PDB file of C-alpha atoms in Angstrom:
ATOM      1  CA  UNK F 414       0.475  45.554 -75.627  1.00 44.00           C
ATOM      2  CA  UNK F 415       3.962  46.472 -74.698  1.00 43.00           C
ATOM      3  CA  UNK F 416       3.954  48.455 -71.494  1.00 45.00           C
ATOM      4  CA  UNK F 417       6.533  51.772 -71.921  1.00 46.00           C
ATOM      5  CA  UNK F 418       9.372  51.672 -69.241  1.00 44.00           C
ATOM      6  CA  UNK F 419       8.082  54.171 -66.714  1.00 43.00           C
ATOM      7  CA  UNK F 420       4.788  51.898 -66.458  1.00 43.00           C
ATOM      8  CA  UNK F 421       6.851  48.978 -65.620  1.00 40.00           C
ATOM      9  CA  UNK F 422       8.984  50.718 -63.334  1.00 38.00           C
ATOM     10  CA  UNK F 423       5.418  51.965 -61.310  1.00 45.00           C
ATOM     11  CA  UNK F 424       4.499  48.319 -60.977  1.00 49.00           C
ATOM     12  CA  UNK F 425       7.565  46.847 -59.325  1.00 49.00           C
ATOM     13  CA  UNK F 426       6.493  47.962 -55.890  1.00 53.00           C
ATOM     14  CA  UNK F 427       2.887  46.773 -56.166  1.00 51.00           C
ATOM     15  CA  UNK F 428       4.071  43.819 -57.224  1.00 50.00           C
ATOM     16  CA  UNK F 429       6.636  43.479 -54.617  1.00 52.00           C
ATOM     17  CA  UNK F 430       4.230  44.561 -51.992  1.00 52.00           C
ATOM     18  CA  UNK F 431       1.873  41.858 -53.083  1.00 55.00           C
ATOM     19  CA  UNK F 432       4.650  38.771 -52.352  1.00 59.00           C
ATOM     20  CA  UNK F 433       5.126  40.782 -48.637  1.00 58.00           C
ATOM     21  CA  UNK F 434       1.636  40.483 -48.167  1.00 62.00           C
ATOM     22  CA  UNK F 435       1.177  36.266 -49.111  1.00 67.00           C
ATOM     23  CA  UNK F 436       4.277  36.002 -46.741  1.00 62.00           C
ATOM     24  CA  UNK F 437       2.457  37.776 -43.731  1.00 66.00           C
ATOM     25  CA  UNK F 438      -0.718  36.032 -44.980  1.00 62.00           C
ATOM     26  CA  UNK F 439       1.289  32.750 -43.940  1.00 66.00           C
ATOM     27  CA  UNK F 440       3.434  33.500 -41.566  1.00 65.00           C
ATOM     28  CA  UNK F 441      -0.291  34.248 -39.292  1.00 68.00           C
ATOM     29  CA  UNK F 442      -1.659  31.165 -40.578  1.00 66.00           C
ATOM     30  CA  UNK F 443       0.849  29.330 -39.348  1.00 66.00           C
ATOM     31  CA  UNK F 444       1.143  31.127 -35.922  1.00 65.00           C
ATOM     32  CA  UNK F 445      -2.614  30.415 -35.775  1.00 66.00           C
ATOM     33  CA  UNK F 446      -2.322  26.959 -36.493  1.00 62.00           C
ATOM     34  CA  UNK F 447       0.142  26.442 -33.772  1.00 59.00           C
ATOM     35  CA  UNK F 448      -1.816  28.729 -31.159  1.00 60.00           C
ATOM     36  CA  UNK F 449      -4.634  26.304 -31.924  1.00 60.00           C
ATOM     37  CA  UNK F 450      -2.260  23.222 -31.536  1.00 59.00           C
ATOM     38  CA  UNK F 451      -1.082  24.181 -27.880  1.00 59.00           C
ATOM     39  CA  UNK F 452      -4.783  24.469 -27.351  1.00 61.00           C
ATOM     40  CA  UNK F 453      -6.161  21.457 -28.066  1.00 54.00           C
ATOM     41  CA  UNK F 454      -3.314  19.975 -26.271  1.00 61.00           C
ATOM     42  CA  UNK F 455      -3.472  22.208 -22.894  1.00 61.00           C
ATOM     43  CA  UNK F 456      -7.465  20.492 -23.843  1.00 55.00           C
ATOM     44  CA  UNK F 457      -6.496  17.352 -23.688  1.00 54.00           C
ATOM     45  CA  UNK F 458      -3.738  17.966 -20.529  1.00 58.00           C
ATOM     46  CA  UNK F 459      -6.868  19.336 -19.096  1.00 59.00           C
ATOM     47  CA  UNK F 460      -9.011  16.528 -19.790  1.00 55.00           C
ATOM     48  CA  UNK F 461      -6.982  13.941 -18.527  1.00 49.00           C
ATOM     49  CA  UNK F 462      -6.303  15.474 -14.926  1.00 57.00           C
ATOM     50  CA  UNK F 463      -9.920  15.841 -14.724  1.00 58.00           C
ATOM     51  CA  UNK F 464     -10.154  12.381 -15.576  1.00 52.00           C
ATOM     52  CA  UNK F 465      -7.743  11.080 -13.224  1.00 52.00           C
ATOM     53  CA  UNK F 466      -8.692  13.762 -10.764  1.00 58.00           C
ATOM     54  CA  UNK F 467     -12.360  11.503 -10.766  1.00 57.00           C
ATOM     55  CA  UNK F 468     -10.918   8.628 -10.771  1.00 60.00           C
ATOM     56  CA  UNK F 469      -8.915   9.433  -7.418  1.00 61.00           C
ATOM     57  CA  UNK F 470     -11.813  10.741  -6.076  1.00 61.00           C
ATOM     58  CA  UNK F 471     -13.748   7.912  -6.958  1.00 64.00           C
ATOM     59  CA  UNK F 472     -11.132   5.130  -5.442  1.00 62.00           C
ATOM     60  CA  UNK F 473     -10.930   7.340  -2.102  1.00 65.00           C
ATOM     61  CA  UNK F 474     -14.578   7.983  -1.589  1.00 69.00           C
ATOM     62  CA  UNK F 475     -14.264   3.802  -2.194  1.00 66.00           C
ATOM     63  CA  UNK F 476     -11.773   3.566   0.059  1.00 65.00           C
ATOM     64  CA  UNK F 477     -13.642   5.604   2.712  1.00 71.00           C
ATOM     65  CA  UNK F 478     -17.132   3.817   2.752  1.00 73.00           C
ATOM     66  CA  UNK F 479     -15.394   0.137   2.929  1.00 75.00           C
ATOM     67  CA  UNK F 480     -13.255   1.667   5.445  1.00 73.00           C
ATOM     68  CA  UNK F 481     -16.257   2.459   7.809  1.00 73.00           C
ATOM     69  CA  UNK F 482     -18.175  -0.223   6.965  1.00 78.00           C
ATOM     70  CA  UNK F 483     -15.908  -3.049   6.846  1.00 83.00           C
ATOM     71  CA  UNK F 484     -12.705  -2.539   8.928  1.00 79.00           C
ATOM     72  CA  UNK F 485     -15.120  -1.538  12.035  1.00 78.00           C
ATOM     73  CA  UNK F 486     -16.450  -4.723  12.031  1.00 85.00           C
ATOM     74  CA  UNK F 487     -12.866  -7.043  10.731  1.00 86.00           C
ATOM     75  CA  UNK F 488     -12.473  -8.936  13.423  1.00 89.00           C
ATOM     76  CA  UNK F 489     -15.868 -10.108  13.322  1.00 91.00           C
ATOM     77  CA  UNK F 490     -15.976 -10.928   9.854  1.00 91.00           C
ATOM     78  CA  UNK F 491     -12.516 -13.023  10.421  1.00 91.00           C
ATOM     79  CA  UNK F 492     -14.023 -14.749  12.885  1.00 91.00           C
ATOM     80  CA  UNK F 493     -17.165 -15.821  10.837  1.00 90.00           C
ATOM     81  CA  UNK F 494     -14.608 -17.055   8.080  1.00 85.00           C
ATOM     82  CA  UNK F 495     -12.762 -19.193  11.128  1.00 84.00           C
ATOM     83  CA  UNK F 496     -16.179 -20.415  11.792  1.00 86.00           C
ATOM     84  CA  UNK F 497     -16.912 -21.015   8.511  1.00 83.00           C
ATOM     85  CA  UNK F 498     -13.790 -22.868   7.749  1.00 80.00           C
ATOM     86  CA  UNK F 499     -13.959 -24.784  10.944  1.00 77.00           C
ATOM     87  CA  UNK F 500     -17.250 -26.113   9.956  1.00 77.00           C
ATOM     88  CA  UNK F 501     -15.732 -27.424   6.967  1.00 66.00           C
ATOM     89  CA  UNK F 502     -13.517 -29.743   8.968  1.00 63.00           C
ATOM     90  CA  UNK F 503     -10.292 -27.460   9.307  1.00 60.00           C
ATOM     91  CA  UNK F 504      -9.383 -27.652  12.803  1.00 59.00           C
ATOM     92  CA  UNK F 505      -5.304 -27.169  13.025  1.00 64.00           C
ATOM     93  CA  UNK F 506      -3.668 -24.161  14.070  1.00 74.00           C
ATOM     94  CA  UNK F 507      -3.420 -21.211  13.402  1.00 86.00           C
ATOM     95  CA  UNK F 508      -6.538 -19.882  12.893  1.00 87.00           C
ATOM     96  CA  UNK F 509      -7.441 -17.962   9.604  1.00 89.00           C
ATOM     97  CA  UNK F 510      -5.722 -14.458   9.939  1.00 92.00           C
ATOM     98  CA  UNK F 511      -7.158 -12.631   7.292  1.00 92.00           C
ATOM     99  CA  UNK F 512      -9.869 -13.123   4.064  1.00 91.00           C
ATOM    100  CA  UNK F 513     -10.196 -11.897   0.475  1.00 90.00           C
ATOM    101  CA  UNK F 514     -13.527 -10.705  -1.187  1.00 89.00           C
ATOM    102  CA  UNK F 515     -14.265  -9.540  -4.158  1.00 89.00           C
ATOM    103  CA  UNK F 516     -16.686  -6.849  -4.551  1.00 85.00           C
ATOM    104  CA  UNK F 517     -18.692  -4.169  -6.193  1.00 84.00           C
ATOM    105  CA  UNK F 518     -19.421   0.093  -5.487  1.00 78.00           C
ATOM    106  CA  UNK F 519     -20.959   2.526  -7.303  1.00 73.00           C
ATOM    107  CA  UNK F 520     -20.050   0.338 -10.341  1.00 75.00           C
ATOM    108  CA  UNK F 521     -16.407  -0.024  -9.395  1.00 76.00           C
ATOM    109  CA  UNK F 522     -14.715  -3.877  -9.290  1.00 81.00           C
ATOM    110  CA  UNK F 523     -12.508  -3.937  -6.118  1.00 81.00           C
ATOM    111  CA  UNK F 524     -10.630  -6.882  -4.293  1.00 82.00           C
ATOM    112  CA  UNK F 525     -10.956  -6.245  -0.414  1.00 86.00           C
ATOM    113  CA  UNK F 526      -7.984  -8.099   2.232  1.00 88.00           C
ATOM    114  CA  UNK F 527      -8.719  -7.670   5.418  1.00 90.00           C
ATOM    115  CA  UNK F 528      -6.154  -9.191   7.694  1.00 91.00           C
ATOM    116  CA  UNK F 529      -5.546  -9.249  11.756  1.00 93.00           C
ATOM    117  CA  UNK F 530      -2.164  -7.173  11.687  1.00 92.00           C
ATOM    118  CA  UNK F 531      -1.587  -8.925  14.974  1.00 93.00           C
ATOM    119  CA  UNK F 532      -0.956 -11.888  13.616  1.00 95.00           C
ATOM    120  CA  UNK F 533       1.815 -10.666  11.831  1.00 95.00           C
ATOM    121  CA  UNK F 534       5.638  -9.865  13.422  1.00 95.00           C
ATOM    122  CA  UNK F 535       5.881  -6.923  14.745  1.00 96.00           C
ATOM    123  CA  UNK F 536       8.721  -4.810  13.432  1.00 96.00           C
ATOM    124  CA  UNK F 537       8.800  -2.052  16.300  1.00 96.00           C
ATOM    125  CA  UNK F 538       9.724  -4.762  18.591  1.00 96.00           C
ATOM    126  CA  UNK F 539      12.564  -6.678  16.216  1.00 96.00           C
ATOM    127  CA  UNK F 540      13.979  -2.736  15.974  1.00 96.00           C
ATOM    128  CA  UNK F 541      14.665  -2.262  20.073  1.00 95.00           C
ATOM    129  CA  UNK F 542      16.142  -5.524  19.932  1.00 94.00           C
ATOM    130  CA  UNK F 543      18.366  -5.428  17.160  1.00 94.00           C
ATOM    131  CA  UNK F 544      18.118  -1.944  15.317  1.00 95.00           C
ATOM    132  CA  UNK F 545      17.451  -1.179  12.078  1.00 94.00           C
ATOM    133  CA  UNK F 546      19.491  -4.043  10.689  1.00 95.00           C
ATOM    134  CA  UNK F 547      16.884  -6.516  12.406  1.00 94.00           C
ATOM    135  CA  UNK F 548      14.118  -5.323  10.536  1.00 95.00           C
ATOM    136  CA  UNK F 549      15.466  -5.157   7.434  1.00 94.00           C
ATOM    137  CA  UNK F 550      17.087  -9.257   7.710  1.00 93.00           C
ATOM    138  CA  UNK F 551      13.370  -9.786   9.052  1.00 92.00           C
ATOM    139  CA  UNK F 552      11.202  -7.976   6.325  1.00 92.00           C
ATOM    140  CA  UNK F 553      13.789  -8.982   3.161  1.00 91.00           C
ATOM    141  CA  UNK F 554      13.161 -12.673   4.392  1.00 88.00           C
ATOM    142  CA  UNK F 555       9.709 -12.660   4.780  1.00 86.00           C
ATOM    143  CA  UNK F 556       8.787 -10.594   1.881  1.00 84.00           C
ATOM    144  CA  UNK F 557      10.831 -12.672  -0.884  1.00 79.00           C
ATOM    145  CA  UNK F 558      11.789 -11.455  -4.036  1.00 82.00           C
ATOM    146  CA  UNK F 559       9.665  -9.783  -5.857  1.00 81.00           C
ATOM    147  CA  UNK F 560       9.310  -7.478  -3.079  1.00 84.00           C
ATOM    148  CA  UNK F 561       9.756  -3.679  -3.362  1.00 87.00           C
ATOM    149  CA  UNK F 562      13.518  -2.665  -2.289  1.00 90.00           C
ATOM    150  CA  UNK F 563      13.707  -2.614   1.566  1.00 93.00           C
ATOM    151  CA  UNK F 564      15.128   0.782   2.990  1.00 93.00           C
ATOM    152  CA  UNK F 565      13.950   0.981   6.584  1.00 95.00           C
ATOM    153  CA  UNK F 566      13.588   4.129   7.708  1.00 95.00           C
ATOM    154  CA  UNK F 567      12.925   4.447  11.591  1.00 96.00           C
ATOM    155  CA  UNK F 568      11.585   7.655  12.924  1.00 94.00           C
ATOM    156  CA  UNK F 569      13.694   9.955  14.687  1.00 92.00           C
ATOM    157  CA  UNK F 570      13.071   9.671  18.425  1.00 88.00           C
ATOM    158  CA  UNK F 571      11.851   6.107  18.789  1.00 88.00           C
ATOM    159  CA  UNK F 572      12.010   3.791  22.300  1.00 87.00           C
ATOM    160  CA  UNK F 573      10.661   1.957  24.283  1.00 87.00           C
ATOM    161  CA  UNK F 574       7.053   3.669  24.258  1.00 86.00           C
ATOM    162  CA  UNK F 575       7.596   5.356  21.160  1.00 90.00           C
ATOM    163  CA  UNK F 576       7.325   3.264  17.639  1.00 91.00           C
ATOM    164  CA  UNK F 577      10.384   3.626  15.339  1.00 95.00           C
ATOM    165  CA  UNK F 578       7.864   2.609  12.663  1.00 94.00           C
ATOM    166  CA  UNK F 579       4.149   3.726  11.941  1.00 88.00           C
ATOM    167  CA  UNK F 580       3.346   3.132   8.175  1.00 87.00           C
ATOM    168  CA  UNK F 581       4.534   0.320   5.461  1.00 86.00           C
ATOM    169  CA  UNK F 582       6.340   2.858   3.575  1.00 86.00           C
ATOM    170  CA  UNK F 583       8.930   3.252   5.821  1.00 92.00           C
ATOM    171  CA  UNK F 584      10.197  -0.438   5.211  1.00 93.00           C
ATOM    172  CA  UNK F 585      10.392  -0.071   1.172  1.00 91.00           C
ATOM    173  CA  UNK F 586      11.683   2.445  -1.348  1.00 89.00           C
ATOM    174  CA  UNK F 587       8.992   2.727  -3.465  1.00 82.00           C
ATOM    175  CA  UNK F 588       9.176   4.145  -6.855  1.00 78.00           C
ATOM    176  CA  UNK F 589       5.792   3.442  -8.383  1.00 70.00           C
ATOM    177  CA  UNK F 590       7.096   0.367 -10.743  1.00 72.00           C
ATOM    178  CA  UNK F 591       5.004  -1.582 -12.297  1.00 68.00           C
ATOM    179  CA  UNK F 592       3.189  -4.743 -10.197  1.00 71.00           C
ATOM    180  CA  UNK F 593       4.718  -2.958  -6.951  1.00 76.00           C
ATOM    181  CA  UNK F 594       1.369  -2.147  -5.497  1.00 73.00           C
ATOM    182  CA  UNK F 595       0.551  -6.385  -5.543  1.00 74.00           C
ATOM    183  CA  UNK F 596       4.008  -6.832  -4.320  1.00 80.00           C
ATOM    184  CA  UNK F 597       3.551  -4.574  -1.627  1.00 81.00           C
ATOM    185  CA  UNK F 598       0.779  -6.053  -0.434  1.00 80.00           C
ATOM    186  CA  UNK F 599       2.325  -9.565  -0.421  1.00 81.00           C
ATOM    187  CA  UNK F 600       5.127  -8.373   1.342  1.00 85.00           C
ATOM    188  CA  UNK F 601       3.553  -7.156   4.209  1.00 88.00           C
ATOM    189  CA  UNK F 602       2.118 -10.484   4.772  1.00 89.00           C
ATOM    190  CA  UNK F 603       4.125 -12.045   7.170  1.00 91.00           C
ATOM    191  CA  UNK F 604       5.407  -8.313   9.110  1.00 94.00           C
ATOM    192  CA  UNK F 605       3.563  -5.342  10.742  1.00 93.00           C
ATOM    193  CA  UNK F 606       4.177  -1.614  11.824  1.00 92.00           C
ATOM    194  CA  UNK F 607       1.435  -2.079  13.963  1.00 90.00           C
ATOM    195  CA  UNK F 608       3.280  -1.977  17.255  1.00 91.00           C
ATOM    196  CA  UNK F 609       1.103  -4.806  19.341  1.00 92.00           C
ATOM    197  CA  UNK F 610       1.763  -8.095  20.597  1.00 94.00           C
ATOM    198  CA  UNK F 611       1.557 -11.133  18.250  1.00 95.00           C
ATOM    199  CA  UNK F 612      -1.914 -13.149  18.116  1.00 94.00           C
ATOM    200  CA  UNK F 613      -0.500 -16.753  18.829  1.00 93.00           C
ATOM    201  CA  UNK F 614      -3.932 -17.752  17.778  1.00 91.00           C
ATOM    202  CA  UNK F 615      -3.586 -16.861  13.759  1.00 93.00           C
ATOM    203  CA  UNK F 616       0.087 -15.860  13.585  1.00 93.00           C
ATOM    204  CA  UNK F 617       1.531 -18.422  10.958  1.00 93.00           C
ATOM    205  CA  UNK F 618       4.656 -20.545  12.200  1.00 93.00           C
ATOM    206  CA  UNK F 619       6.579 -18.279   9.732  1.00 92.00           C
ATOM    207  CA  UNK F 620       5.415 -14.700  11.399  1.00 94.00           C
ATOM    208  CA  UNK F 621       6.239 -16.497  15.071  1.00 93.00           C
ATOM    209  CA  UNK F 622      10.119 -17.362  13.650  1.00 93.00           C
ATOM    210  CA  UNK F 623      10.322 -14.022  12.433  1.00 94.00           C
ATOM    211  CA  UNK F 624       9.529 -12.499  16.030  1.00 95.00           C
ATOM    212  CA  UNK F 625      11.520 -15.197  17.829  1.00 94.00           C
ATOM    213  CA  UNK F 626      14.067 -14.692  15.102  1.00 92.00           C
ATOM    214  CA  UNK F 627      14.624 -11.259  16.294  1.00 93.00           C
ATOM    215  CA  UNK F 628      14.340 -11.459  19.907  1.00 93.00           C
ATOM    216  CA  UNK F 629      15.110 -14.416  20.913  1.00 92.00           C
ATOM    217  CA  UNK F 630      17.996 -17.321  20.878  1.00 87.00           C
ATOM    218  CA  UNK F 631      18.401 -20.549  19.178  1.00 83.00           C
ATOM    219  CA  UNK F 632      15.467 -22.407  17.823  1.00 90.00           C
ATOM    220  CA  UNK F 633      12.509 -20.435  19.808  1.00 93.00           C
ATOM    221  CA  UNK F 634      10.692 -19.965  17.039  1.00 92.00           C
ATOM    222  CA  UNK F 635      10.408 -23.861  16.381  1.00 94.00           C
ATOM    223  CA  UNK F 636       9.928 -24.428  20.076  1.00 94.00           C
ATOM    224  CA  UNK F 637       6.692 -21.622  20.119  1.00 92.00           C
ATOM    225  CA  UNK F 638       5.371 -23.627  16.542  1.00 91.00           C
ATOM    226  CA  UNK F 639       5.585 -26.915  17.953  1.00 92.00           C
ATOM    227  CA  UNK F 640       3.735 -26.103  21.607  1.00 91.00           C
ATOM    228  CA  UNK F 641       0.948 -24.600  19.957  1.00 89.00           C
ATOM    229  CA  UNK F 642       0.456 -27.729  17.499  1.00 87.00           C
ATOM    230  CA  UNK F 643       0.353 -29.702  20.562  1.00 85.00           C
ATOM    231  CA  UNK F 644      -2.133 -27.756  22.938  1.00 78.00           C
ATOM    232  CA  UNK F 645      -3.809 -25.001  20.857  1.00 76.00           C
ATOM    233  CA  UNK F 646      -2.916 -21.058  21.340  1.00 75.00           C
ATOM    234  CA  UNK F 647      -4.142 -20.632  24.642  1.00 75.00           C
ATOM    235  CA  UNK F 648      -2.518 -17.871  26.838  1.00 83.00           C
ATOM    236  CA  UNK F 649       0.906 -16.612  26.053  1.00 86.00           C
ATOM    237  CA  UNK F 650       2.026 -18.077  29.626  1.00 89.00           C
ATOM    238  CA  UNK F 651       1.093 -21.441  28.416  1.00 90.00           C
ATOM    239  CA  UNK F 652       2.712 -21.418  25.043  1.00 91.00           C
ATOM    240  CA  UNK F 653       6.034 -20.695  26.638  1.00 91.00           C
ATOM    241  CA  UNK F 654       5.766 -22.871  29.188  1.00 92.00           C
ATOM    242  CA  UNK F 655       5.084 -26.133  27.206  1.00 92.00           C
ATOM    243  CA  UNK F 656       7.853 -24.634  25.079  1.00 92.00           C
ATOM    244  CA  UNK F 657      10.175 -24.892  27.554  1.00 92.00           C
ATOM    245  CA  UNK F 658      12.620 -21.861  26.745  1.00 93.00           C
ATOM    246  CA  UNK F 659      15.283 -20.425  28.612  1.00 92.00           C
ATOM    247  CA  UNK F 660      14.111 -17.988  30.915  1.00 93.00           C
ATOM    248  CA  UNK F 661      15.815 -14.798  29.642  1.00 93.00           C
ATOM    249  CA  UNK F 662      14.348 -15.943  25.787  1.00 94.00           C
ATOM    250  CA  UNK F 663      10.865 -16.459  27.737  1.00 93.00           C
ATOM    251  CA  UNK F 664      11.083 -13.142  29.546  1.00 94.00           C
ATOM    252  CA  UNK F 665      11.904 -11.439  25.961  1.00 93.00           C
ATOM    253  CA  UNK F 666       9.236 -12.944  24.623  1.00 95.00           C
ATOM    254  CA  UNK F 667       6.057 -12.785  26.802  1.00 94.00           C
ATOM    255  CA  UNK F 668       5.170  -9.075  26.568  1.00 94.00           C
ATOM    256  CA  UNK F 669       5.355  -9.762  22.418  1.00 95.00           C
ATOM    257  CA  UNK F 670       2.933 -12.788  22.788  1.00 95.00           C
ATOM    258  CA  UNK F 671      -1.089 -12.477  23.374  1.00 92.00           C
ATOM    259  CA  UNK F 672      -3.912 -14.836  22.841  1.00 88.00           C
ATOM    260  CA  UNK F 673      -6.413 -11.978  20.715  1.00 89.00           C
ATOM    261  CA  UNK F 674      -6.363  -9.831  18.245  1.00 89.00           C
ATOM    262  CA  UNK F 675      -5.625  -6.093  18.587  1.00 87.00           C
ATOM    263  CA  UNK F 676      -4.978  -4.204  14.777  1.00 89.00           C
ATOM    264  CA  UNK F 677      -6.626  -4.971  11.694  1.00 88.00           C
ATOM    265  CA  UNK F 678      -5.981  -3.698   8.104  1.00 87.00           C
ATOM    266  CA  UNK F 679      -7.731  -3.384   5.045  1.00 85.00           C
ATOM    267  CA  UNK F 680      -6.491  -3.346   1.394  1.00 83.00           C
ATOM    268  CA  UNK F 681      -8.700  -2.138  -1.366  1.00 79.00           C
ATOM    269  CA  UNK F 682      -7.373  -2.372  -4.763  1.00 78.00           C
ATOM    270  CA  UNK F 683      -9.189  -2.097  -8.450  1.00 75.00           C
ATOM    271  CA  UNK F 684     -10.648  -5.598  -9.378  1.00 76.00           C
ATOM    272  CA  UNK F 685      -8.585  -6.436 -12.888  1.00 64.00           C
ATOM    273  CA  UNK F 686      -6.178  -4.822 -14.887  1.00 51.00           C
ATOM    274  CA  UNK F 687      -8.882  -2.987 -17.271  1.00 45.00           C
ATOM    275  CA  UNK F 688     -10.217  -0.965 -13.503  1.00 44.00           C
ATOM    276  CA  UNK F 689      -6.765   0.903 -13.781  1.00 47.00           C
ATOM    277  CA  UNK F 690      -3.425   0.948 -11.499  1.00 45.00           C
ATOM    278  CA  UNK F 691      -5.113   2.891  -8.548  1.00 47.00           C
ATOM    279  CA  UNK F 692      -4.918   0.595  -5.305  1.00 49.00           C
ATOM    280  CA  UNK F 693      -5.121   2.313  -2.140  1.00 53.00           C
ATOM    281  CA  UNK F 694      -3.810   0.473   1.326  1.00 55.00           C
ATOM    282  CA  UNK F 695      -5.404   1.666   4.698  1.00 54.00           C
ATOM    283  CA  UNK F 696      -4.351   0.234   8.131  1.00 56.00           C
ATOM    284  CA  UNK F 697      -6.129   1.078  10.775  1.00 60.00           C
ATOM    285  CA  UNK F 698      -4.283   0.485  14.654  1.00 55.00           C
ATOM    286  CA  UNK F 699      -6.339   0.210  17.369  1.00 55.00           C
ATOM    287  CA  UNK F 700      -3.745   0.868  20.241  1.00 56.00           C
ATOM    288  CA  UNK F 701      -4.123   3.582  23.150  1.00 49.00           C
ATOM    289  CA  UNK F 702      -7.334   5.454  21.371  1.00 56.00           C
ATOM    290  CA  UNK F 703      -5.124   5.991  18.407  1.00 63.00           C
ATOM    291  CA  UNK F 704      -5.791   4.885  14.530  1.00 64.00           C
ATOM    292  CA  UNK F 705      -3.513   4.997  11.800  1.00 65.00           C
ATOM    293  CA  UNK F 706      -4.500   5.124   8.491  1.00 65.00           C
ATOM    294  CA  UNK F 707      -2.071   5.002   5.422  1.00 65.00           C
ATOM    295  CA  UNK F 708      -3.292   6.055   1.587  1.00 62.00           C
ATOM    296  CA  UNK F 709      -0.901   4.339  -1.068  1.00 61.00           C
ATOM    297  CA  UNK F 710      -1.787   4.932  -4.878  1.00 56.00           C
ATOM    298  CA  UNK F 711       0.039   4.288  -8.131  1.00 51.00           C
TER     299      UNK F 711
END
């Protein structure tokens, strides 16, 4: 049937109305559909900080327990692997400094290094002898090249009783890169901010030419390596003397020097690559009543 004109012309808006509405109709799906997007991704957001919030809860409530139960009792347990060691025949000097276990909590793989800090150089003393520029020669050699960048960064006020440094993170300019956490931990093998003398009985040959390095003249650091080869650690006093130094290097050098251990540290990082990038380093100082303790994580 063949609609007249004026029924026609009534239909236009209805039928114009009708397109208005499937464009609305659209237009609010589509809104919807990205209201719903930005949810499920302020979900996910949400679900991964609550992940990683566990996780870091997880690694410090780790961190805490070996703390407590294992760094109280470090030098004893470095001792037992001395003992154990010299049982197996080793008998040259130095003594083992440190250990590495692996072990496992609440389900967690971690690798444990505990370490006497005193057996490493001590950096507060390299920076009242030569400044800033001491420790930075010192840590850049002994910490080699895949070492984090080293910035040190002395606190403001440091002297004679006061350390310029108390944590490993004033020494580097970290940036979270990737393997820096197992850098870091190699780098800090040889120097210390723990400001104590230096055990002559496990400091390695390298950490005593780093301290003489610093402090000293000449070749004392060969001198020191050579007159404990010959007698043994003993007392500071008798290191020096069958070094035979020059009095002003042996008078720099006998309030750094000690015959026992006096800091410890312990590192606790995930055990394998599949545990996650999460390592946390904690050094405890024994020194005047005080204790240190520094949290790292990447």
């Amino acid at each position: 049937m063949i609609c007249p004109p004026a029924a026609r012309l009534r239909d236009a808006p209805a039928a114009r109305r009708g397109g208005f509405v499937l464009v609305l109709v659209l237009a609010l799906l589509t809104v919807c559909g990205l209201v719903a997007a930005g949810t499920a991704t302020r979900s996910m957001d949400l679900a991964l900080e609550a992940a990683a919030a566990e996780e870091d809860l997880q690694s410090r409530w780790a961190a805490a327990s070996l703390e407590r139960s294992v760094l109280g009792r470090a030098e004893e347990l470095i001792a037992a692997e001395a003992a154990r060691e010299s049982a197996g025949g080793r008998t040259a000097w130095p003594e083992p400094a440190g250990f590495e276990r692996l072990v496992t909590l609440n389900g967690r793989d971690l690798r444990l290094t505990v370490a006497d800090e005193s057996a490493k150089a001590n950096v507060n003393a390299l920076h009242r002898a030569g400044g800033s520029a001491a420790v930075a020669r010192a840590v850049r050699a002994s910490a080699g090249p895949s070492a984090p960048p080293v910035r040190p960064r002395p606190l403001p006020g440091a002297g004679p009783d006061v350390p310029a440094y108390e944590s490993p993170g004033q020494l580097f300019e970290l940036g979270r890169r990737p393997g820096e956490a197992a850098a870091l931990r190699a780098a800090l093998g040889e120097v210390t901010v723990a400001d104590v003398p230096l055990n002559l009985a496990r400091a390695s040959d390298g950490a005593l030419r780093t301290l003489a390095g610093g402090v000293a003249t000449g070749s004392a650091g060969d001198a020191l390596a050579a007159a404990r080869r010959e007698g043994g650690p003993g007392s500071a006093a008798a290191v020096l003397a069958r070094a035979g130094l020059r009095e002003s290097d042996a008078g720099r050098l006998r309030p750094l020097l000690s015959g026992a251990a006096s800091a410890w540290s312990l590192w606790v990082e995930p055990a394998g690559t599949a545990a996650g990038p999460r390592p946390l380093w904690l050094l405890r100082t024994r020194v005047g009543g005080r204790d240190y303790t520094d949290d790292f994580a990447w």
